[in-house]
Amino acid sequence: MDTTNQNLTADVLVIGFGKGGKTTAHALADAGRRVVLVERDENMYGGTCPNVGCVPTKMLLHYSTSRRLEDEAQEFFAQSIAGVRELTKLFRAGNFEGLNGKPSAMVVTGTARFIDSNTVQVGEGDDALTVTAPTILINTGSEPVVPDIPGVRDSRFRVSSTDLIQQDRLPKRLAIVGGGYLGLEFAGIYRSFGADVTVLESADRLLLREDDDVAGAVSDLLTGDGVSLITGASVTVVSDGTDAATVTYVKDGASVELEVDAFLVAVGRRAAIDELDLTAAGVETTERGAIRVDDELRTSQSHIFALGDVNGGPQFTYVSLDDSRIVLDQLLGDGKRRVSDRVAVPRTLFLNPPLATVGITETEARKQGLNIKVARENVADIIAMPRAYTVEETRGLMKFIVDSSTDQILGAALLSIDAQEIINLVAIAMRNGITATELRDSIYTHPSSTEALNEVFDHIVA
Ligand SMILES: Cc1cc2nc3c(=O)[nH]c(=O)nc-3n(C[C@H](O)[C@H](O)[C@H](O)COP(=O)(O)OP(=O)(O)OC[C@H]3O[C@@H](n4cnc5c(N)ncnc54)[C@H](O)[C@@H]3O)c2cc1C
């Protein structure tokens, strides 16, 4: 790194310590490039996923499901949060040292703001410094959308997902506005910890992207666990009392009041670009406020790339990671890898048991007029999968959409123990042309959840 007074020059500047940025930074530093990575928050080394996203929520899910009847809810919750803090601290330190410890990499802590298309200023006032580089990667992630509903923004009882996983106190009554992935994950977790959870979803049913039967099974799972799911509910106003907030929503034309100790707004996340001053760099955004990128993840300035949530793609850590493969191919490889090459990108909604999906649904396939067969079985009925019984989790279903003429798998929805693992196998089959019959007739270990494939494809109907 070249340093003059408060000016750093590097080969590559990475803004934000997200998955895509840090992975690219490691590889470039290993290849001898001088890399500066700027992260605004010392509690976010490693980005959202290990600090306030995937890792803490999945650890809390694990803790919440291991709670015993005799565990006092509040105390158990506080211990769980302490466990999460310990792990995230460890991951954070590993992330910082892992990168900053490399001879040609440096982590700078401060908020980056563009001055021109090759330079950012980090911080303000006397401590400010500038970083200049011919290649820049923006990896600043996303932040929650807070809707303009009266009383919501200023409520003392509004919590973010980050607040929820960092505070020791378990809210006794928690409302979650929005029944998407994030909202439902929090609903499941906080219900298992012992909170009274109400999900308020404005659509007529949950998970509009999924088939009716799959979404219905998820609803049954959550309500069976004691979550109160209210669909077709539009929140109209929130008013703060001394010790609680009243969330008012309209359902079927009637206004209903719900008193809660906290409410989480989970109606989506938008690209985190406000602090970047993208106009100073000439970087364009989309109508939805994400950074506009092409198929190689180059922005409107071809030497500036955008990776991860900030480019408006699917908001998953592994997508940000795949973005790094594309960018690295541009910077170190033969430049052939493209976003549009992606096939069968799976998703998991971490409930207990999880819902993992890939490809298209039955509804989509029928809408497209495809000639399909559907294989579907409830987990409790799958004789070839004793694992569900051995771990006492027999809820859910497995469903596959198969092309009738080619036997190729077009989509899957697995609400099942271990679904987050099985779905990766199904996605690999889809990417590599492995047929439903081949999956049915493969050798799998026993007792495993994958064994279900030996049986479910026998229940296939046109
Ligand atoms: C509660 C929750 C649970 C989730 N669970 C999962 C899951 O189970 N699986 C999954 O795949 N995904 C999950 N996600 C989504 C996943 O966390 C994100 O898709 C992923 O972390 C996005 O990473 P990224 O590379 O875009 O950047 P991020 O990891 O978000 O990192 C961006 C970084 O940029 C920094 N930054 C922002 N602006 C500036 C600036 N101007 N200057 C300097 N630094 C800046 C931020 O502080 C942050 O550290 C979850 C998200 C949340 C919120």
PDB file of C-alpha atoms and ligand atoms in Angstrom, residues 15-21 38-41 44-55 57-58 110-113 139-142 161-162 165 182 185-186 269 272-273 275-276 307-310 314-321 348 350, ligand 1:
ATOM      1  CA  ILE A  15     -16.187  -0.891   0.162  1.00  0.00           C
ATOM      2  CA  GLY A  16     -18.013  -3.013   2.735  1.00  0.00           C
ATOM      3  CA  PHE A  17     -16.957  -6.227   4.455  1.00  0.00           C
ATOM      4  CA  GLY A  18     -19.672  -8.452   2.966  1.00  0.00           C
ATOM      5  CA  LYS A  19     -19.245 -12.001   1.714  1.00  0.00           C
ATOM      6  CA  GLY A  20     -18.589 -11.123  -1.915  1.00  0.00           C
ATOM      7  CA  GLY A  21     -16.190  -8.277  -1.162  1.00  0.00           C
ATOM      8  CA  VAL A  38     -13.175  -0.184   4.054  1.00  0.00           C
ATOM      9  CA  GLU A  39     -15.783  -1.197   6.637  1.00  0.00           C
ATOM     10  CA  ARG A  40     -17.812   1.429   8.477  1.00  0.00           C
ATOM     11  CA  ASP A  41     -18.488  -0.535  11.666  1.00  0.00           C
ATOM     12  CA  MET A  44     -19.424  -5.720  11.337  1.00  0.00           C
ATOM     13  CA  TYR A  45     -16.091  -7.186  10.215  1.00  0.00           C
ATOM     14  CA  GLY A  46     -17.253 -10.077   8.053  1.00  0.00           C
ATOM     15  CA  GLY A  47     -20.516  -8.316   7.184  1.00  0.00           C
ATOM     16  CA  THR A  48     -24.172  -9.012   7.939  1.00  0.00           C
ATOM     17  CA  CYS A  49     -24.164 -12.797   7.758  1.00  0.00           C
ATOM     18  CA  PRO A  50     -21.772 -13.700  10.591  1.00  0.00           C
ATOM     19  CA  ASN A  51     -22.611 -10.687  12.780  1.00  0.00           C
ATOM     20  CA  VAL A  52     -26.342  -9.948  12.577  1.00  0.00           C
ATOM     21  CA  GLY A  53     -27.742 -12.252   9.882  1.00  0.00           C
ATOM     22  CA  CYS A  54     -27.504 -15.951   9.062  1.00  0.00           C
ATOM     23  CA  VAL A  55     -25.169 -17.095  11.827  1.00  0.00           C
ATOM     24  CA  THR A  57     -30.353 -16.340  13.691  1.00  0.00           C
ATOM     25  CA  LYS A  58     -29.527 -19.968  12.980  1.00  0.00           C
ATOM     26  CA  GLY A 110     -14.784   4.139   8.610  1.00  0.00           C
ATOM     27  CA  THR A 111     -17.612   5.110   6.298  1.00  0.00           C
ATOM     28  CA  ALA A 112     -16.617   5.408   2.640  1.00  0.00           C
ATOM     29  CA  ARG A 113     -18.042   8.144   0.434  1.00  0.00           C
ATOM     30  CA  ASN A 139     -20.273  -4.504  -1.304  1.00  0.00           C
ATOM     31  CA  THR A 140     -22.266  -2.432   1.156  1.00  0.00           C
ATOM     32  CA  GLY A 141     -25.226  -4.802   1.594  1.00  0.00           C
ATOM     33  CA  SER A 142     -28.785  -3.827   2.425  1.00  0.00           C
ATOM     34  CA  SER A 161     -33.768  -7.830  13.408  1.00  0.00           C
ATOM     35  CA  THR A 162     -30.389  -6.674  14.725  1.00  0.00           C
ATOM     36  CA  ILE A 165     -30.772 -10.711  18.320  1.00  0.00           C
ATOM     37  CA  LEU A 182     -37.138 -12.918   7.684  1.00  0.00           C
ATOM     38  CA  GLU A 185     -37.881 -17.120  10.724  1.00  0.00           C
ATOM     39  CA  PHE A 186     -38.117 -14.682  13.618  1.00  0.00           C
ATOM     40  CA  ARG A 269     -34.524  -4.792   2.673  1.00  0.00           C
ATOM     41  CA  ALA A 272     -27.448   0.339   1.407  1.00  0.00           C
ATOM     42  CA  ILE A 273     -26.246   3.202  -0.782  1.00  0.00           C
ATOM     43  CA  GLU A 275     -23.791   7.115   2.452  1.00  0.00           C
ATOM     44  CA  LEU A 276     -21.870   6.360  -0.736  1.00  0.00           C
ATOM     45  CA  LEU A 307     -21.553  -7.394  -5.352  1.00  0.00           C
ATOM     46  CA  GLY A 308     -24.149  -8.835  -2.987  1.00  0.00           C
ATOM     47  CA  ASP A 309     -27.423  -7.302  -1.791  1.00  0.00           C
ATOM     48  CA  VAL A 310     -26.464  -3.834  -3.000  1.00  0.00           C
ATOM     49  CA  PRO A 314     -31.363 -12.332  -4.474  1.00  0.00           C
ATOM     50  CA  GLN A 315     -30.487 -11.443  -0.886  1.00  0.00           C
ATOM     51  CA  PHE A 316     -28.510 -14.475   0.186  1.00  0.00           C
ATOM     52  CA  THR A 317     -24.949 -14.872   1.384  1.00  0.00           C
ATOM     53  CA  TYR A 318     -24.199 -17.583  -1.161  1.00  0.00           C
ATOM     54  CA  VAL A 319     -25.346 -15.290  -3.982  1.00  0.00           C
ATOM     55  CA  SER A 320     -22.922 -12.628  -2.760  1.00  0.00           C
ATOM     56  CA  LEU A 321     -20.270 -15.361  -2.705  1.00  0.00           C
ATOM     57  CA  THR A 348     -34.038 -22.080   2.557  1.00  0.00           C
ATOM     58  CA  PHE A 350     -35.095 -21.754   8.316  1.00  0.00           C
TER      59      PHE A 350
HETATM   60  C1  LIG B   1     -31.571 -11.506  10.102  1.00  0.00           C
HETATM   61  C2  LIG B   1     -31.043 -12.006   8.794  1.00  0.00           C
HETATM   62  C3  LIG B   1     -30.902 -13.368   8.571  1.00  0.00           C
HETATM   63  C4  LIG B   1     -30.405 -13.843   7.367  1.00  0.00           C
HETATM   64  N1  LIG B   1     -30.263 -15.191   7.173  1.00  0.00           N
HETATM   65  C5  LIG B   1     -29.713 -15.643   6.032  1.00  0.00           C
HETATM   66  C6  LIG B   1     -29.465 -17.030   5.843  1.00  0.00           C
HETATM   67  O1  LIG B   1     -29.782 -17.854   6.692  1.00  0.00           O
HETATM   68  N2  LIG B   1     -28.874 -17.422   4.702  1.00  0.00           N
HETATM   69  C7  LIG B   1     -28.497 -16.541   3.735  1.00  0.00           C
HETATM   70  O2  LIG B   1     -27.927 -16.947   2.716  1.00  0.00           O
HETATM   71  N3  LIG B   1     -28.739 -15.220   3.880  1.00  0.00           N
HETATM   72  C8  LIG B   1     -29.317 -14.756   5.005  1.00  0.00           C
HETATM   73  N4  LIG B   1     -29.517 -13.419   5.168  1.00  0.00           N
HETATM   74  C9  LIG B   1     -29.131 -12.507   4.081  1.00  0.00           C
HETATM   75  C10 LIG B   1     -27.622 -12.307   4.085  1.00  0.00           C
HETATM   76  O3  LIG B   1     -27.187 -11.974   5.381  1.00  0.00           O
HETATM   77  C11 LIG B   1     -27.242 -11.227   3.107  1.00  0.00           C
HETATM   78  O4  LIG B   1     -27.777 -11.550   1.837  1.00  0.00           O
HETATM   79  C12 LIG B   1     -25.750 -11.141   2.976  1.00  0.00           C
HETATM   80  O5  LIG B   1     -25.136 -10.969   4.212  1.00  0.00           O
HETATM   81  C13 LIG B   1     -25.416  -9.965   2.058  1.00  0.00           C
HETATM   82  O6  LIG B   1     -24.062  -9.802   2.060  1.00  0.00           O
HETATM   83  P1  LIG B   1     -23.381  -8.673   1.230  1.00  0.00           P
HETATM   84  O7  LIG B   1     -22.157  -9.300   0.670  1.00  0.00           O
HETATM   85  O8  LIG B   1     -24.309  -8.038   0.296  1.00  0.00           O
HETATM   86  O9  LIG B   1     -22.982  -7.548   2.295  1.00  0.00           O
HETATM   87  P2  LIG B   1     -23.129  -7.460   3.869  1.00  0.00           P
HETATM   88  O10 LIG B   1     -22.694  -8.731   4.512  1.00  0.00           O
HETATM   89  O11 LIG B   1     -24.444  -6.936   4.203  1.00  0.00           O
HETATM   90  O12 LIG B   1     -21.996  -6.403   4.225  1.00  0.00           O
HETATM   91  C14 LIG B   1     -22.084  -5.065   3.884  1.00  0.00           C
HETATM   92  C15 LIG B   1     -21.119  -4.310   4.771  1.00  0.00           C
HETATM   93  O13 LIG B   1     -20.905  -3.015   4.243  1.00  0.00           O
HETATM   94  C16 LIG B   1     -20.758  -2.104   5.321  1.00  0.00           C
HETATM   95  N5  LIG B   1     -21.037  -0.759   4.773  1.00  0.00           N
HETATM   96  C17 LIG B   1     -22.225  -0.276   4.325  1.00  0.00           C
HETATM   97  N6  LIG B   1     -22.056   0.974   3.843  1.00  0.00           N
HETATM   98  C18 LIG B   1     -20.748   1.277   3.982  1.00  0.00           C
HETATM   99  C19 LIG B   1     -19.953   2.413   3.646  1.00  0.00           C
HETATM  100  N7  LIG B   1     -20.484   3.496   3.043  1.00  0.00           N
HETATM  101  N8  LIG B   1     -18.631   2.393   3.941  1.00  0.00           N
HETATM  102  C20 LIG B   1     -18.074   1.298   4.540  1.00  0.00           C
HETATM  103  N9  LIG B   1     -18.773   0.198   4.859  1.00  0.00           N
HETATM  104  C21 LIG B   1     -20.090   0.185   4.576  1.00  0.00           C
HETATM  105  C22 LIG B   1     -21.782  -2.603   6.344  1.00  0.00           C
HETATM  106  O14 LIG B   1     -21.498  -2.149   7.651  1.00  0.00           O
HETATM  107  C23 LIG B   1     -21.641  -4.114   6.189  1.00  0.00           C
HETATM  108  O15 LIG B   1     -20.716  -4.677   7.094  1.00  0.00           O
HETATM  109  C24 LIG B   1     -30.017 -12.920   6.363  1.00  0.00           C
HETATM  110  C25 LIG B   1     -30.133 -11.545   6.585  1.00  0.00           C
HETATM  111  C26 LIG B   1     -30.640 -11.085   7.784  1.00  0.00           C
HETATM  112  C27 LIG B   1     -30.743  -9.603   8.017  1.00  0.00           C
END
